[in-house]
Amino acid sequence: MKVGVLALQGAFREHREVLDGLDTEAIEVRVPDDLVGCDSLVLPGGESTVIGKLLVSSGLLEPVCDRIRDGLPTLATCAGLILVAGDVLDRGDDVGLDALDVRVQRNAYGSQGQSFEAAIPIVSLGPSPFPGVFIRAPAILDVGAGVEVLARYDGRPVFVRSGRLWAATFHPELSGDLRLHQRFLQEVP
Ligand code: GLN
């Protein structure tokens, strides 16, 4: 199995380290050719507006969009979730992949200094809660009918899934807990 990690900006190295820890082959995706042969994809957190612009300039926007729509198993975290969201408040002219039927508000918990960690119960990961690292995190305000909510914090969805597309508002790659990536990889055919 080969996992592509979108490596245009943001926390892609940390995702790679988790995948290394799980003995999974991962390659950094920077140009369309890098996507060829990937069995799944990780869209990391970072700055969604910057990643959006780089998706356009690298020529990756369309191929990434097409592969996700074709059912490529994809894990999107934080800014990655903002990129796949169908509806982002105040998105303006910013680029989006429009792959997940959720309504999202960027920076919903405040600035970098208001970043926090919270124990998130995620039933499918077992009894001990997952350490959710929230950094300038978005909030999911609404989910469409086809979107399954896998975890909530403060009443709001923070981890969701629609078919093979998984998305978290927090940073599992910074938590030191490999369970979420492990679970995602188990579902890659
Ligand atoms: N606030 C960032 C954005 O809007 C996301 C932050 C993150 O990925 N940690 O893109």
Tab-separated table of C-alpha atoms and ligand atoms in Angstrom:
chain	number	residue	atom	x	y	z
A	1	MET	CA	0.000	0.000	0.000
A	2	LYS	CA	1.249	3.492	-0.832
A	3	VAL	CA	-0.114	6.580	0.896
A	4	GLY	CA	0.296	9.965	-0.773
A	5	VAL	CA	0.717	12.887	1.605
A	6	LEU	CA	-0.018	16.259	0.035
A	7	ALA	CA	3.211	18.132	0.722
A	8	LEU	CA	2.613	21.676	-0.484
A	9	GLN	CA	2.503	23.361	2.942
A	10	GLY	CA	1.667	22.527	6.547
A	11	ALA	CA	2.082	19.461	8.729
A	12	PHE	CA	2.861	16.888	6.038
A	13	ARG	CA	6.128	15.702	7.663
A	14	GLU	CA	4.300	14.838	10.870
A	15	HIS	CA	1.791	12.706	8.939
A	16	ARG	CA	4.714	10.961	7.232
A	17	GLU	CA	6.277	10.235	10.602
A	18	VAL	CA	3.052	8.630	11.837
A	19	LEU	CA	2.861	6.521	8.676
A	20	ASP	CA	6.516	5.536	9.113
A	21	GLY	CA	5.642	4.517	12.670
A	22	LEU	CA	2.957	2.285	11.228
A	23	ASP	CA	5.416	0.779	8.707
A	24	THR	CA	3.395	2.163	5.830
A	25	GLU	CA	4.971	3.430	2.638
A	26	ALA	CA	4.257	7.125	2.189
A	27	ILE	CA	5.282	9.520	-0.534
A	28	GLU	CA	5.114	13.294	-0.579
A	29	VAL	CA	2.794	14.570	-3.289
A	30	ARG	CA	3.870	17.836	-4.924
A	31	VAL	CA	3.055	17.360	-8.602
A	32	PRO	CA	0.354	15.352	-10.419
A	33	ASP	CA	2.727	12.475	-11.276
A	34	ASP	CA	3.287	11.839	-7.559
A	35	LEU	CA	-0.353	10.824	-7.239
A	36	VAL	CA	0.002	7.955	-9.672
A	37	GLY	CA	-0.006	4.646	-7.825
A	38	CYS	CA	-1.225	6.107	-4.525
A	39	ASP	CA	-3.843	3.926	-2.826
A	40	SER	CA	-4.880	6.643	-0.410
A	41	LEU	CA	-4.236	10.286	0.333
A	42	VAL	CA	-3.644	12.514	3.347
A	43	LEU	CA	-4.492	16.216	3.183
A	44	PRO	CA	-2.656	17.822	6.111
A	45	GLY	CA	-3.417	20.847	8.215
A	46	GLY	CA	-1.651	24.118	7.617
A	47	GLU	CA	-3.100	27.184	5.976
A	48	SER	CA	-5.985	26.288	3.702
A	49	THR	CA	-5.763	29.465	1.602
A	50	VAL	CA	-2.064	28.833	0.878
A	51	ILE	CA	-2.544	25.131	0.164
A	52	GLY	CA	-5.448	26.064	-2.143
A	53	LYS	CA	-3.260	28.428	-4.170
A	54	LEU	CA	-0.462	25.863	-4.360
A	55	LEU	CA	-2.936	23.203	-5.512
A	56	VAL	CA	-3.695	25.435	-8.466
A	57	SER	CA	-0.092	26.392	-9.306
A	58	SER	CA	1.145	22.782	-9.004
A	59	GLY	CA	-1.578	21.503	-11.318
A	60	LEU	CA	-2.805	19.205	-8.542
A	61	LEU	CA	-6.244	20.717	-8.005
A	62	GLU	CA	-8.031	18.785	-10.711
A	63	PRO	CA	-6.309	15.402	-10.276
A	64	VAL	CA	-6.752	15.498	-6.492
A	65	CYS	CA	-10.405	16.448	-6.926
A	66	ASP	CA	-10.957	13.674	-9.466
A	67	ARG	CA	-9.225	10.994	-7.383
A	68	ILE	CA	-11.238	11.885	-4.259
A	69	ARG	CA	-14.489	11.884	-6.224
A	70	ASP	CA	-13.516	8.504	-7.696
A	71	GLY	CA	-13.340	7.115	-4.152
A	72	LEU	CA	-9.647	7.370	-3.248
A	73	PRO	CA	-9.533	6.817	0.536
A	74	THR	CA	-8.611	10.229	1.914
A	75	LEU	CA	-7.861	11.545	5.393
A	76	ALA	CA	-8.228	15.327	5.632
A	77	THR	CA	-7.143	17.121	8.792
A	78	CYS	CA	-7.848	20.696	9.852
A	79	ALA	CA	-6.928	22.874	6.831
A	80	GLY	CA	-7.351	19.690	4.781
A	81	LEU	CA	-10.943	19.498	6.018
A	82	ILE	CA	-11.484	23.137	5.049
A	83	LEU	CA	-10.227	22.322	1.550
A	84	VAL	CA	-12.601	19.390	1.022
A	85	ALA	CA	-15.628	21.102	2.592
A	86	GLY	CA	-18.474	21.945	0.273
A	87	ASP	CA	-19.350	25.122	2.131
A	88	VAL	CA	-16.925	27.380	3.972
A	89	LEU	CA	-18.198	30.623	5.476
A	90	ASP	CA	-16.395	33.550	3.871
A	91	ARG	CA	-14.446	31.341	1.487
A	92	GLY	CA	-14.652	34.126	-1.094
A	93	ASP	CA	-12.379	33.356	-4.023
A	94	ASP	CA	-10.360	30.772	-2.128
A	95	VAL	CA	-9.984	27.414	-3.802
A	96	GLY	CA	-11.886	24.376	-2.545
A	97	LEU	CA	-12.278	20.740	-3.564
A	98	ASP	CA	-15.975	20.578	-2.718
A	99	ALA	CA	-15.904	16.870	-1.852
A	100	LEU	CA	-17.551	16.730	1.585
A	101	ASP	CA	-21.060	17.877	2.369
A	102	VAL	CA	-20.278	19.958	5.459
A	103	ARG	CA	-20.560	23.621	6.380
A	104	VAL	CA	-17.437	24.933	8.034
A	105	GLN	CA	-16.281	28.042	9.834
A	106	ARG	CA	-12.536	28.701	9.779
A	107	ASN	CA	-10.645	29.654	12.963
A	108	ALA	CA	-13.805	29.038	14.960
A	109	TYR	CA	-12.011	28.709	18.319
A	110	GLY	CA	-9.836	31.799	17.936
A	111	SER	CA	-6.200	32.459	17.138
A	112	GLN	CA	-3.050	30.323	17.441
A	113	GLY	CA	-2.703	31.298	21.114
A	114	GLN	CA	-6.105	29.837	21.853
A	115	SER	CA	-5.122	26.420	20.552
A	116	PHE	CA	-5.974	23.622	22.949
A	117	GLU	CA	-6.009	19.906	23.527
A	118	ALA	CA	-9.121	17.967	24.499
A	119	ALA	CA	-9.886	14.312	25.152
A	120	ILE	CA	-12.218	13.188	22.390
A	121	PRO	CA	-14.191	9.966	22.773
A	122	ILE	CA	-14.114	8.112	19.444
A	123	VAL	CA	-16.061	4.888	19.774
A	124	SER	CA	-14.431	3.183	16.787
A	125	LEU	CA	-10.952	3.703	18.301
A	126	GLY	CA	-11.670	1.940	21.572
A	127	PRO	CA	-12.492	2.966	25.128
A	128	SER	CA	-9.736	5.499	25.819
A	129	PRO	CA	-10.390	8.966	24.433
A	130	PHE	CA	-8.257	10.369	21.637
A	131	PRO	CA	-6.022	13.383	22.408
A	132	GLY	CA	-7.466	16.010	20.053
A	133	VAL	CA	-4.998	18.797	19.242
A	134	PHE	CA	-6.913	21.841	18.003
A	135	ILE	CA	-4.810	24.560	16.346
A	136	ARG	CA	-6.715	27.498	14.833
A	137	ALA	CA	-9.258	24.793	14.199
A	138	PRO	CA	-12.358	25.083	12.070
A	139	ALA	CA	-15.798	24.173	13.372
A	140	ILE	CA	-18.219	21.982	11.474
A	141	LEU	CA	-21.524	23.834	11.713
A	142	ASP	CA	-23.626	21.454	9.694
A	143	VAL	CA	-23.337	18.059	8.032
A	144	GLY	CA	-25.262	16.705	5.046
A	145	ALA	CA	-27.337	13.530	5.101
A	146	GLY	CA	-24.527	11.297	3.775
A	147	VAL	CA	-22.010	12.391	6.387
A	148	GLU	CA	-21.455	10.193	9.439
A	149	VAL	CA	-20.346	11.941	12.629
A	150	LEU	CA	-17.615	9.844	14.301
A	151	ALA	CA	-16.850	12.202	17.180
A	152	ARG	CA	-18.030	15.437	18.749
A	153	TYR	CA	-16.507	18.033	21.011
A	154	ASP	CA	-18.643	20.554	22.829
A	155	GLY	CA	-21.649	19.228	20.908
A	156	ARG	CA	-20.128	19.888	17.500
A	157	PRO	CA	-18.856	17.292	15.015
A	158	VAL	CA	-15.036	17.186	14.984
A	159	PHE	CA	-14.457	13.928	13.114
A	160	VAL	CA	-16.663	12.877	10.227
A	161	ARG	CA	-16.736	10.473	7.371
A	162	SER	CA	-18.468	10.316	4.037
A	163	GLY	CA	-17.722	7.071	2.254
A	164	ARG	CA	-13.960	6.869	1.911
A	165	LEU	CA	-13.346	10.480	2.816
A	166	TRP	CA	-12.499	11.005	6.489
A	167	ALA	CA	-12.050	14.465	7.966
A	168	ALA	CA	-11.047	15.804	11.392
A	169	THR	CA	-10.964	19.386	12.634
A	170	PHE	CA	-8.013	18.486	14.890
A	171	HIS	CA	-4.459	17.239	14.246
A	172	PRO	CA	-4.166	13.462	14.892
A	173	GLU	CA	-0.584	13.532	13.553
A	174	LEU	CA	0.498	15.763	16.455
A	175	SER	CA	-1.146	13.725	19.198
A	176	GLY	CA	1.397	10.931	19.605
A	177	ASP	CA	-1.531	8.522	19.243
A	178	LEU	CA	-1.435	6.396	16.099
A	179	ARG	CA	-4.924	4.900	16.389
A	180	LEU	CA	-6.757	7.236	14.034
A	181	HIS	CA	-4.300	6.747	11.163
A	182	GLN	CA	-4.236	3.024	11.889
A	183	ARG	CA	-8.018	2.803	11.680
A	184	PHE	CA	-8.048	4.812	8.450
A	185	LEU	CA	-5.441	2.510	6.883
A	186	GLN	CA	-7.439	-0.560	7.857
A	187	GLU	CA	-10.216	0.616	5.563
A	188	VAL	CA	-8.023	1.134	2.526
A	189	PRO	CA	-8.923	-1.700	0.172
B	1	GLN	N1	-6.925	28.104	10.361
B	1	GLN	C1	-6.308	27.356	9.315
B	1	GLN	C2	-6.999	27.619	7.983
B	1	GLN	O1	-7.971	28.293	7.939
B	1	GLN	C3	-6.315	25.861	9.608
B	1	GLN	C4	-5.435	25.588	10.795
B	1	GLN	C5	-4.798	24.242	10.802
B	1	GLN	O2	-4.764	23.514	9.827
B	1	GLN	N2	-4.249	23.941	11.941
B	1	GLN	O3	-6.534	27.138	7.019
